Coordinates of C-alpha atoms and ligand atoms in Angstrom, one line a residue:
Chain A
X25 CA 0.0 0.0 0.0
X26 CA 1.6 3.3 -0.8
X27 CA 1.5 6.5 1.4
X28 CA -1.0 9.1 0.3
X29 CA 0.2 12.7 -0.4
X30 CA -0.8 13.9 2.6
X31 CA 2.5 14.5 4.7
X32 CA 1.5 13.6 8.2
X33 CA 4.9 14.4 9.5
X34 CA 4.1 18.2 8.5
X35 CA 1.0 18.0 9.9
X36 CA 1.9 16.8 13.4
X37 CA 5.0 19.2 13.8
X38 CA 2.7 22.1 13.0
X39 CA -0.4 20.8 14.9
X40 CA -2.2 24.1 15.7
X41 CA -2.2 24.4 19.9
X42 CA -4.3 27.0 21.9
X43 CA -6.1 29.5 19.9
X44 CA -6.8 31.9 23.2
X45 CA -4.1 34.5 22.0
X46 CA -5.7 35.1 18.5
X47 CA -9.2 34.9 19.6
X48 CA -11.0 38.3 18.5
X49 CA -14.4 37.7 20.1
X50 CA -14.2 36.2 23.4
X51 CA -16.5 37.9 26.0
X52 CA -18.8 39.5 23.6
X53 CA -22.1 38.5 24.1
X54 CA -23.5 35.6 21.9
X55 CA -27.2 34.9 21.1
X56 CA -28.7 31.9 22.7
X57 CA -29.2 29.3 20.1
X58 CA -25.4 30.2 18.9
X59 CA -24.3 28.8 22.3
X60 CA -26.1 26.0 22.4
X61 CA -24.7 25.0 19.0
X62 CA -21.0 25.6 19.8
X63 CA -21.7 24.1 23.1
X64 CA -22.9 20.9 21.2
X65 CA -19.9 21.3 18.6
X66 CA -17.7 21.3 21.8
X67 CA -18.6 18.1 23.2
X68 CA -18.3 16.9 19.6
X69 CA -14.8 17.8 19.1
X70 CA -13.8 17.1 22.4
X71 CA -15.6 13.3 22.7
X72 CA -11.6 11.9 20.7
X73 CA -10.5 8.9 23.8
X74 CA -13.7 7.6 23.3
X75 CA -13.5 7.5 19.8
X76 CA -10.0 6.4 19.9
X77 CA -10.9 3.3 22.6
X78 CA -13.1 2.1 20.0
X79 CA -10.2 2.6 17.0
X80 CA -7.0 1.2 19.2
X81 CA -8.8 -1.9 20.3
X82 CA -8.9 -3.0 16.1
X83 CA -6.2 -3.1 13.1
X84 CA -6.0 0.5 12.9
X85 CA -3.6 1.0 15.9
X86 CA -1.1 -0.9 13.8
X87 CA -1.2 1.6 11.2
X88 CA 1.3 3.7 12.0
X89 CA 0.8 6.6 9.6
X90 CA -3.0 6.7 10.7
X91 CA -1.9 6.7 14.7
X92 CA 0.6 9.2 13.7
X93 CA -1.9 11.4 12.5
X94 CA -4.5 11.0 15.8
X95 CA -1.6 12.2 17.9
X96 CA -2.0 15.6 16.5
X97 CA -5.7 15.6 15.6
X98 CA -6.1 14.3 19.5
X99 CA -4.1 17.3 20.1
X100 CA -5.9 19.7 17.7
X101 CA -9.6 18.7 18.8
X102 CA -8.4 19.4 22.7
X103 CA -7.2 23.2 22.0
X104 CA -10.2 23.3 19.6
X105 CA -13.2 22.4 22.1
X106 CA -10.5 24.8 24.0
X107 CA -11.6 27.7 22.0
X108 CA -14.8 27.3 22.0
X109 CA -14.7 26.9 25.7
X110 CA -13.2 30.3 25.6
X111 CA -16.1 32.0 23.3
X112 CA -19.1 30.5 25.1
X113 CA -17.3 31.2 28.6
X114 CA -17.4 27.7 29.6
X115 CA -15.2 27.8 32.9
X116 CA -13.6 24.9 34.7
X117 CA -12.7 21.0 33.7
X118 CA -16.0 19.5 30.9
X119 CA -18.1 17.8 33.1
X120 CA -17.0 14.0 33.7
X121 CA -18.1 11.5 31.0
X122 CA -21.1 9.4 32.3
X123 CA -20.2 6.4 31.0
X124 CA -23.1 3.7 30.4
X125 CA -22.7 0.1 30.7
X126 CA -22.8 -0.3 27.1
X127 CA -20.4 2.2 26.5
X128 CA -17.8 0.7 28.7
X129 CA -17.9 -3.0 27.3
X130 CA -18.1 -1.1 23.7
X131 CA -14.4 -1.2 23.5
X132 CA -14.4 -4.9 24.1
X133 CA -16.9 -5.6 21.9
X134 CA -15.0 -3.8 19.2
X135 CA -12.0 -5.6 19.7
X136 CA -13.9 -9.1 19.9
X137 CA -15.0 -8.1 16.4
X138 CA -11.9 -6.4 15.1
X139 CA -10.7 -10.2 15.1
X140 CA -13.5 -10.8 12.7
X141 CA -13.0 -7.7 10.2
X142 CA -9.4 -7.5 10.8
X143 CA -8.2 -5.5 7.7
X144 CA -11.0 -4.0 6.8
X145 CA -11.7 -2.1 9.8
X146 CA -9.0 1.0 9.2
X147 CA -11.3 2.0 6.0
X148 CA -14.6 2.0 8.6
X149 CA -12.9 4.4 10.9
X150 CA -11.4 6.6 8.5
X151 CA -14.9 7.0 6.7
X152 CA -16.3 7.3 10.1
X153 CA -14.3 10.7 10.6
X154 CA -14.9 12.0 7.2
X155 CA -18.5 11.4 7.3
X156 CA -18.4 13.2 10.9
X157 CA -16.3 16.2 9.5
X158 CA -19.0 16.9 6.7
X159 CA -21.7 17.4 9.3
X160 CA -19.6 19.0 12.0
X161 CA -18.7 21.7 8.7
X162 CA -22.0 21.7 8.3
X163 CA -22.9 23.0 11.5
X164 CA -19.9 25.4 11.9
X165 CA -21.0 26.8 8.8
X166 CA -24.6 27.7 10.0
X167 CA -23.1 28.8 13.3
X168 CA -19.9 31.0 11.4
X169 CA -23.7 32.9 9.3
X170 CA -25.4 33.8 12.7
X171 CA -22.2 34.7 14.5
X172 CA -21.3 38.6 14.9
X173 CA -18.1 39.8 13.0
X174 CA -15.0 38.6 15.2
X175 CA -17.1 35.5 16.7
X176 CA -17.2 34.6 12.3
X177 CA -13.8 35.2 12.2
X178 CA -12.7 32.9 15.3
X179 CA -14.9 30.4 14.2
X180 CA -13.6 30.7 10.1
X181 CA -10.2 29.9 12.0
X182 CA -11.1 26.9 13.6
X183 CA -13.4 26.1 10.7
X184 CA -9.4 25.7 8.9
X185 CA -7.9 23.6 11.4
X186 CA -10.8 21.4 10.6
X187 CA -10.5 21.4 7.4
X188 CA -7.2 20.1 7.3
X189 CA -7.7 17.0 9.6
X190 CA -11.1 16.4 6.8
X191 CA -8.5 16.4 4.2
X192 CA -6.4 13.6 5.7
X193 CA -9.6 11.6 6.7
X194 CA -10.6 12.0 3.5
X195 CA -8.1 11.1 1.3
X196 CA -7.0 8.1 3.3
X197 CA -11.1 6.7 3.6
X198 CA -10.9 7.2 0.0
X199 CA -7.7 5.4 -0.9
X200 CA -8.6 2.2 1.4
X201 CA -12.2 2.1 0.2
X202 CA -11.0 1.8 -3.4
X203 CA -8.9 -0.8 -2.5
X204 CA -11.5 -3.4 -0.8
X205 CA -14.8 -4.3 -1.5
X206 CA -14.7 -5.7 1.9
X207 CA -13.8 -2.5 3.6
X208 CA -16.9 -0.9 1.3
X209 CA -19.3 -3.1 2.3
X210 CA -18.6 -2.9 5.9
X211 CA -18.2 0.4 5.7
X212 CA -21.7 0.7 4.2
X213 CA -23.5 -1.3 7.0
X214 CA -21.5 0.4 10.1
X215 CA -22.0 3.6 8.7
X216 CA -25.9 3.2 8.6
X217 CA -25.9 1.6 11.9
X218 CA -25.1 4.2 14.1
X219 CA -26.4 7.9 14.9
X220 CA -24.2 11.1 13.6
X221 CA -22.7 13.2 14.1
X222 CA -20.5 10.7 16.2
X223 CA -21.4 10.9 19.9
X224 CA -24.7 12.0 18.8
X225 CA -26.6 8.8 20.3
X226 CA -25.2 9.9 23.8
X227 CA -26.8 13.6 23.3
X228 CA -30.0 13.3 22.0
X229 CA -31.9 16.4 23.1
X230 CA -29.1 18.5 21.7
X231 CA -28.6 16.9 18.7
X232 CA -32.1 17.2 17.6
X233 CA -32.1 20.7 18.8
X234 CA -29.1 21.7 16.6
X235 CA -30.1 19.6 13.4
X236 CA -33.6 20.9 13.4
X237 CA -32.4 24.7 13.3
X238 CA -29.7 23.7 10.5
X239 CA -32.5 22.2 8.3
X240 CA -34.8 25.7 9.1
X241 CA -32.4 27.8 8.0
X242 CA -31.0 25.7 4.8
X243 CA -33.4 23.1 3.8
X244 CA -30.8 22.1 1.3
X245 CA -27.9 21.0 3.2
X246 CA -28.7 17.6 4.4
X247 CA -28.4 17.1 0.4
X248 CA -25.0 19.2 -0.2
X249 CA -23.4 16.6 3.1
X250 CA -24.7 13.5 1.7
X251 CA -23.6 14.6 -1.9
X252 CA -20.0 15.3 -0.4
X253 CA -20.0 12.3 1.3
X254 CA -21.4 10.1 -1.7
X255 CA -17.9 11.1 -3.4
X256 CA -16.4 8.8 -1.1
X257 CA -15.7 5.2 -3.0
X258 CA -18.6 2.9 -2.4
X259 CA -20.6 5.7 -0.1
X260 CA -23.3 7.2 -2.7
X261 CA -27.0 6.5 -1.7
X262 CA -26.8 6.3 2.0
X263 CA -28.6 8.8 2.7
X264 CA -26.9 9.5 6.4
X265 CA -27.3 13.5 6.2
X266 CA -31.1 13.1 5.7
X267 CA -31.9 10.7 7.4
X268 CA -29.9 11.9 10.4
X269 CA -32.2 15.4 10.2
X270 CA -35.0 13.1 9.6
X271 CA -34.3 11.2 12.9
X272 CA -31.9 13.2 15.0
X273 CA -29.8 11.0 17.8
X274 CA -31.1 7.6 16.0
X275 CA -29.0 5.6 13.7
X276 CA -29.3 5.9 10.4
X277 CA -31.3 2.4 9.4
X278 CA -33.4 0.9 12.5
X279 CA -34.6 -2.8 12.0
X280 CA -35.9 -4.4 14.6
X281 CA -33.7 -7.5 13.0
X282 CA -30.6 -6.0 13.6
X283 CA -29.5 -8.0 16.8
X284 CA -30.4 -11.0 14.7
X285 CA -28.7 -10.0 11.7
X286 CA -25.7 -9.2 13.6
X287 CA -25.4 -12.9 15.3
X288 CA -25.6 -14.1 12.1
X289 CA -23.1 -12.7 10.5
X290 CA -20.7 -12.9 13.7
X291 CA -21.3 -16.9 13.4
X292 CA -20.9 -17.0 9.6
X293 CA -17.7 -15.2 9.8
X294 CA -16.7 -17.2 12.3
X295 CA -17.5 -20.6 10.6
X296 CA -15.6 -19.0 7.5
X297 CA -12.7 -18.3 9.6
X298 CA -12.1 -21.5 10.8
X299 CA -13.3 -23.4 7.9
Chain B
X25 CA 4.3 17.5 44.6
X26 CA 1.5 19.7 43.0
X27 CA 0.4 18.6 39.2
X28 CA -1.7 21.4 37.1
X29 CA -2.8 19.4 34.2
X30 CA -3.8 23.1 32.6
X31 CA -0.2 24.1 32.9
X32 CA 0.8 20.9 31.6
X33 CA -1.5 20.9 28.6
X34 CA -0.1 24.9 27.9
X35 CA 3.3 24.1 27.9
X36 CA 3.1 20.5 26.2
X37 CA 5.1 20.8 22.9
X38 CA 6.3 18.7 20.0
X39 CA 10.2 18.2 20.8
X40 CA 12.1 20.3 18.7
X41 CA 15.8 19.7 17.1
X42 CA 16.0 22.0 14.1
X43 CA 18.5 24.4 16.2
X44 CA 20.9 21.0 16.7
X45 CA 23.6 20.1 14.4
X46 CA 22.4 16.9 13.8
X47 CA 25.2 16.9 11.0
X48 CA 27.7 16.2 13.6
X49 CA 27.2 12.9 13.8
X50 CA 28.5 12.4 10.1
X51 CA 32.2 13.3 11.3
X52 CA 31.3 11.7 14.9
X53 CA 29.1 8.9 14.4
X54 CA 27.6 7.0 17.5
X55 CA 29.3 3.5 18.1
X56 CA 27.1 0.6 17.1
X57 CA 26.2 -0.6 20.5
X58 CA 24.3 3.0 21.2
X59 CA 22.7 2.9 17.6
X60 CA 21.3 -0.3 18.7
X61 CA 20.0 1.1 22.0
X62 CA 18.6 4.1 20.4
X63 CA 16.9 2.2 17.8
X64 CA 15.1 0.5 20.9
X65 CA 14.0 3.7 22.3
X66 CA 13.0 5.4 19.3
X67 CA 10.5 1.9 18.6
X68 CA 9.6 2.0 22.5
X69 CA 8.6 5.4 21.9
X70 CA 6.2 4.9 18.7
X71 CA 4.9 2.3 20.6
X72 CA 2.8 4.7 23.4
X73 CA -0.2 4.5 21.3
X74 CA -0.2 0.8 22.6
X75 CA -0.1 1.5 25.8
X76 CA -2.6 4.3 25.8
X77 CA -4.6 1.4 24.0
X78 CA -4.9 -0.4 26.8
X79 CA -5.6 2.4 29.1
X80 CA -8.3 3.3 26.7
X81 CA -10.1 0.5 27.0
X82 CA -10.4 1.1 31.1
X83 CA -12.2 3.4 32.9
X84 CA -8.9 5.2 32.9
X85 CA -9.9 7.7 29.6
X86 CA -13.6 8.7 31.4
X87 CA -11.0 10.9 34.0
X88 CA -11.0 14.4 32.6
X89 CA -7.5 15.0 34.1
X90 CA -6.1 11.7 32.9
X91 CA -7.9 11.6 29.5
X92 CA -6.1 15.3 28.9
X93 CA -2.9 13.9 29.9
X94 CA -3.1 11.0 27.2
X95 CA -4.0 13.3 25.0
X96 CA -0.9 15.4 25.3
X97 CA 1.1 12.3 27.2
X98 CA 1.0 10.4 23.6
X99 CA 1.9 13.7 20.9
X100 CA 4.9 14.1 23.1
X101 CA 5.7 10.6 23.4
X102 CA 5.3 10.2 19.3
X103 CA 7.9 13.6 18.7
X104 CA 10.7 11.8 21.1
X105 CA 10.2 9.0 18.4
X106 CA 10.8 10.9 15.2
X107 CA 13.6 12.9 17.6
X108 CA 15.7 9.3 17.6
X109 CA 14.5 8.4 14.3
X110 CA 16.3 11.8 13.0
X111 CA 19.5 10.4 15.1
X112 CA 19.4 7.2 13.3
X113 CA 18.9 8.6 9.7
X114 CA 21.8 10.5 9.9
X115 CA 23.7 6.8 10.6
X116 CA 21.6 5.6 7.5
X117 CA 19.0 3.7 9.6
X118 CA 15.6 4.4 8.3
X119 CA 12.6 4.3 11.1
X120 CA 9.8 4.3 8.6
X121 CA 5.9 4.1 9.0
X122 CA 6.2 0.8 7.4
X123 CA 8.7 -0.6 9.4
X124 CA 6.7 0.3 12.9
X125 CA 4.1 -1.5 11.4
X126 CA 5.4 -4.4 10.3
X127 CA 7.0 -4.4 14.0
X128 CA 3.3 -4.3 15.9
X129 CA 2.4 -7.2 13.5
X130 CA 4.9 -9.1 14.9
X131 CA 3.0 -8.9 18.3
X132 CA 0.4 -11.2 16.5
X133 CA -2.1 -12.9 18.7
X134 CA -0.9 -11.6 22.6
X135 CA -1.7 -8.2 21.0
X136 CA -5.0 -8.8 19.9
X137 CA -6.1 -10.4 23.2
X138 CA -4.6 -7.9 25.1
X139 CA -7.3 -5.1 25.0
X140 CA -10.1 -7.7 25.9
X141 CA -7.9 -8.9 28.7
X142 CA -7.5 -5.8 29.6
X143 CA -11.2 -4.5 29.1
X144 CA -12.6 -7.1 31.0
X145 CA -10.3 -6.8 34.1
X146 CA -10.7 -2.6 33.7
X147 CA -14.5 -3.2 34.0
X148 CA -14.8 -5.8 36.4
X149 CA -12.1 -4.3 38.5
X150 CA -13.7 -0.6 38.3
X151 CA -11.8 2.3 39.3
X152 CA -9.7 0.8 41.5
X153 CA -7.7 -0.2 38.0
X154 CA -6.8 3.0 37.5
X155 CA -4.4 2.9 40.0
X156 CA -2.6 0.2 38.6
X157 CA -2.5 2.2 35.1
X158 CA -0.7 4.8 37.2
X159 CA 1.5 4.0 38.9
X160 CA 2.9 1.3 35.9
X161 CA 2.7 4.3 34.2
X162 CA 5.2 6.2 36.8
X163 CA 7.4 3.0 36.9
X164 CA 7.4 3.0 32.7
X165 CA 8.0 6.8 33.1
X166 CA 10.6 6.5 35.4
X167 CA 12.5 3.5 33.3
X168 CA 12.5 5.5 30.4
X169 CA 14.0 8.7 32.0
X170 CA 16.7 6.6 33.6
X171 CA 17.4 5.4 30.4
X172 CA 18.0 8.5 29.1
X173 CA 20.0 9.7 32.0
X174 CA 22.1 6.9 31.7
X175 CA 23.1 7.3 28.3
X176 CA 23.8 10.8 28.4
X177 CA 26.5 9.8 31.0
X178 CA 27.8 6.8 28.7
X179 CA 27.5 9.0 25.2
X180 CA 28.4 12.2 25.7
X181 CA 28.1 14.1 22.4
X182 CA 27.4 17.9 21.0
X183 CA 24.3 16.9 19.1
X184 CA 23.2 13.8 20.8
X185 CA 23.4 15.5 24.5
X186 CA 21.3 18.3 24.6
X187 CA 18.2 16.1 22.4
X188 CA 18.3 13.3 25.0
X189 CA 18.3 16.0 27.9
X190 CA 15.0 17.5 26.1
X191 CA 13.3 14.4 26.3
X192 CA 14.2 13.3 29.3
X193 CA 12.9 16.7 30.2
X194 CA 9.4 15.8 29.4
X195 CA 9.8 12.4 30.9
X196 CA 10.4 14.0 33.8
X197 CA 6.7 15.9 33.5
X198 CA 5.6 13.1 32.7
X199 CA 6.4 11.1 35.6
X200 CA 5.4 13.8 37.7
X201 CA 1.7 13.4 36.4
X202 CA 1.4 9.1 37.1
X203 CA 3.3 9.5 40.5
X204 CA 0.6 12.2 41.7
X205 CA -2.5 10.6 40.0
X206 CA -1.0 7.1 41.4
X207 CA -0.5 8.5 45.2
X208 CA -3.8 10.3 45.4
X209 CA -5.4 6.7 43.9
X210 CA -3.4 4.4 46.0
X211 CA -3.8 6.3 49.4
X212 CA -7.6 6.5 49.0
X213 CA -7.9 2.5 48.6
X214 CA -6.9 -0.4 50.1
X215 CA -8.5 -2.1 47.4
X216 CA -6.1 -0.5 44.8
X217 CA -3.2 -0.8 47.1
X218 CA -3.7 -4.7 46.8
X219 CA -4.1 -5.0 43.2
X220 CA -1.5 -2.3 42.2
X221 CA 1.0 -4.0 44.7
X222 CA 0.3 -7.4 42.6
X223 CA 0.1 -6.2 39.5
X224 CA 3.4 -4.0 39.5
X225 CA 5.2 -7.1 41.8
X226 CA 4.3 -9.5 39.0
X227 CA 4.3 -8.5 35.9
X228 CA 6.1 -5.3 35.6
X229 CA 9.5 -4.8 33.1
X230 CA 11.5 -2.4 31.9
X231 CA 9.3 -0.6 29.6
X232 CA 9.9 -2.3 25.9
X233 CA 9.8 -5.6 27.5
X234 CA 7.5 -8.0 26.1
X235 CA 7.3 -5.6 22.6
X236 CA 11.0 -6.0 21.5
X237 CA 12.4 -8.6 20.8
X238 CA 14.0 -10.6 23.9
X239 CA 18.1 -10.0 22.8
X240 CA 17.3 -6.2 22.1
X241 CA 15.8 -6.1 25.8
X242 CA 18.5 -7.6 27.3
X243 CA 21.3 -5.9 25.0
X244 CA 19.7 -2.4 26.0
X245 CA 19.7 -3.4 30.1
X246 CA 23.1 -4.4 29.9
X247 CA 24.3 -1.2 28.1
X248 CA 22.9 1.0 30.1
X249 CA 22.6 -0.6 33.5
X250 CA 25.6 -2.8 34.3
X251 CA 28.2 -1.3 36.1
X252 CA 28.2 0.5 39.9
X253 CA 26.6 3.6 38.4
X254 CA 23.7 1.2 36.0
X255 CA 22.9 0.0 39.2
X256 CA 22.7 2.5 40.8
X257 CA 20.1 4.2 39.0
X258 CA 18.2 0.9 39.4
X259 CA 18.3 0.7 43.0
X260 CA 16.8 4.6 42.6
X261 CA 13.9 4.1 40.6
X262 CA 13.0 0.9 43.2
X263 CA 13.3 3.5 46.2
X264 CA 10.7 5.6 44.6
X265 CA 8.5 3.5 43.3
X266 CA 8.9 1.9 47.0
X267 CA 7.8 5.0 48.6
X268 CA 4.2 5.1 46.7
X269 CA 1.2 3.6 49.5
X270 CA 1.5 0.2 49.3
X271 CA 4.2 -0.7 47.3
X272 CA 6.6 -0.6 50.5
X273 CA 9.5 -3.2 50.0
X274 CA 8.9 -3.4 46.5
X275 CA 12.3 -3.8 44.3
X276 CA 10.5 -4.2 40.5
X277 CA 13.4 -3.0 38.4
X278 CA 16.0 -5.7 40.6
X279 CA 13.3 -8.6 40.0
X280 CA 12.4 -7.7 36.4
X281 CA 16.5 -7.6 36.0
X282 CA 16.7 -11.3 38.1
X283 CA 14.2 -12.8 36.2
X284 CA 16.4 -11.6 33.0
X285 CA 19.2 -13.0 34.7
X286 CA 21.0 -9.7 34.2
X287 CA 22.1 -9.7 38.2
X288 CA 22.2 -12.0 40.5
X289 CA 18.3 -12.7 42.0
Ligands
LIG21 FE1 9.4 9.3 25.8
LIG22 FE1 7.3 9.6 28.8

């Protein structure tokens, strides 16, 4: 497998730390819906050790170029949910993650099935995060056109900083996608089967709050994030952007099969394994 | 011993070695035995995402504090990596993504069971485990600074000198954040005290051990810890990791080193 273009090593020498010394609009007063949303894009961009407990447990700690590249995005999302801890006035440590039952054994069950996808698994994270930074750009975007003029232009800023981990997500999702049907259908089915933006199954209330004022004021761009993300290999037709303002919090497909279909599939690919 | 993990987070920063002459070493080149060692700690390094793997996977990560430290703890740990993969370039050793890779696939089948292992006796020990995370972690912390220390004593060098002082720099840091998290932990259990004391008495090594290769462990004790002053730094790092609650009498570094047959047991 050849590298991509995308020079990691740049990237985590010049991983972007606190932004407090060039923020222009911390304490000016910000309308109430604006805080709610950064709040929620906060706890969005901070949520990465959970996110990485379900990615190290499975094939893609071993990729070094990919681990390589969370060390600084880790790093970046910190001083990010940093900033806007600074704009909304957000004082003292986050609160402490509740952490549900299923939540803490979902690391185990993750690396239980790692041993099943193995290979394929890198591809499902990768598309996880570039699927995640199309809605979070969605949102910043609706939050950079009600935001007063140096509030825009702190949030344009770290709008950039995102942009730049999206391009890394995106072009490595894209290159292991094109290389494994495997990794395009699983991709397909995890994708589907869980609520977005990611952590948005833990924060419900919020993230139906949030989507339902995106789709007022732009009816359109639950169809400009699933068009972006349909130009990932093997991702066209899911669907996840609509469905996701259709359905805030949920996953994406529901059946009522689901646990079913997933035994299944965990004893077929287990018989193929050892067959 | 007062930890700020704020202050830590502000002043935590990727190593730097652009000011160094790293040219240096092509008229004064390392002797092979040191560029064998050095290889070892530049992989040991690139290895932290493993270990914050399995901290992941406890209830370790759902501490605010601790979570910000891993955050930080593992870009630092990553830099001190491509700090002594820049060293061995220079000598015409390559550290390569690939070559890390193909390293962790050599773990094979321990490294696969390890998270569930370690998930399952996370969650069914609770939050007593993180103790144990912690104070391995200040033992690991404190290995790897010694190492450093002793190999700025055993290489001295214009280019290599000041770059292993800078890391061991942040070692230091870093060991200040485990052995405060690990105290505060260990005196507020009994629980924790028993399990760490087990745990650490048991299984603990050097830090490396059981991911390299079993020659490179020993070839890297020997260099750096034979001799009055090696062993001296031993007995040091036992002493404080002797004075944390619970771990009284413990000697972890003299076992680990018996069990190697490295000293006498
Ligand atoms: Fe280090
Ligand atoms: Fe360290």
């Amino acid at each position: 497998m050849s590298a991509g273009a995308f020079d990691v090593l740049a990237y985590s020498a010049d991983a972007q730390g606190s932004h407090r010394s060039e923020l222009t609009g911390v304490g000016l007063p910000l309308p109430e819906p604006l805080r709610t949303e950064l709040g929620y894009l906060r706890s969005r961009l901070s949520g990465t050790t959970a996110w990485l407990s379900l990615v190290l447990v499975t094939p893609t700690h071993k990729n070094a170029r990919i681990t390589a590249f969370l060390s600084g995005w880790a790093y970046e999302r910190y001083w990010l949910a940093d900033a806007l801890d600074a704009l909304t006035a957000e004082v003292g440590a986050p609160p402490a993650v509740r952490v549900g039952l299923r939540a803490r054994f979902a690391p185990l069950v993750e690396a239980v099935l790692a041993n099943l996808h193995g290979s394929a698994l890198p591809a499902v994270h990768m598309a996880e995060r570039a699927v995640d930074g199309v809605l979070l750009d969605a949102i910043l975007g609706h939050s950079i056109g009600r935001a007063s003029g140096p509030v825009a232009a702190d949030l344009e800023r770290l709008r950039r900083v995102l942009a730049r981990q999206q391009a890394f997500f995106t072009e490595e999702a894209g290159r292991l996608l094109a290389s494994s049907a495997r990794a395009r259908r699983l991709s397909r089915r995890r994708l589907t089967a869980r609520a977005w933006p990611i952590g948005a199954d833990d924060d419900p209330v919020r993230t139906a709050a949030v989507l339902t004022a995106l789709s007022a004021a732009d009816a359109a761009w639950a169809r400009r994030a699933d068009d972006r993300i349909a130009e990932l290999p093997g991702l066209a037709g899911l669907g996840i952007a609509r469905r996701s303002a259709a359905n805030p919090g949920r996953p994406v497909l529901r059946t009522t099969l689901r646990p079913v279909v997933a035994l299944g599939r965990l004893v077929a690919s287990a018989v193929r394994r050892t067959g | 011993m007062a930890f700020d993990i704020d202050t830590f987070a502000g002043d935590s920063v990727a190593i730097g070695w652009g000011d160094l002459d790293l040219d240096a070493f092509r008229t004064d080149p390392l002797p092979e035995r040191t560029l064998r060692t050095l290889r070892y700690m530049c992989d040991v390094e690139f290895h932290t995402v493993c270990y914050l793997r399995d901290m992941l996977v406890t209830p370790s990560h759902t501490d605010g504090d601790v979570s910000t430290f891993m955050t930080m703890w593992n870009r630092e740990e990553y830099w001190h990596g491509e700090a002594l993969a820049a060293v061995l370039r220079v000598h015409g050793i390559t550290v390569e993504f690939d070559q890390v890779k193909a390293n962790r696939m050599k773990v094979g089948w321990k490294d696969r069971l390890d998270p569930i292992k370690q998930s399952l006796l996370g969650n069914i020990v609770g939050k007593d485990f993180i103790a144990v995370h912690m104070s391995w972690g200040a033992a690991n912390e404190r290995s790897a600074a010694a190492g450093y220390r002793r190999l700025i004593a055993l290489e001295p060098h214009p280019a290599l000198t000041p770059l292993l002082k800078r890391i061991a720099q942040q070692e230091t840091r870093h060991i200040a954040f485990y052995t405060t998290q690990a105290r505060k932990r260990l005196e507020a259990s009994g629980r924790a005290r028993a399990i760490t004391r087990f745990a650490l008495s048991r299984f603990w090594g050097p830090v490396g051990s059981g991911v390299m290769p079993e020659e490179e462990v020993d070839h890297v004790m020997t260099h750096l810890f034979s001799g009055e002053d090696g062993l001296r730094e031993v007995r040091k790092l036992d002493e404080q990791i002797a004075q944390l609650p619970g771990l009284e009498g413990l000697a972890i570094m003299r076992d680990a080193f018996a069990r190697r047959g490295l000293i006498p047991a």
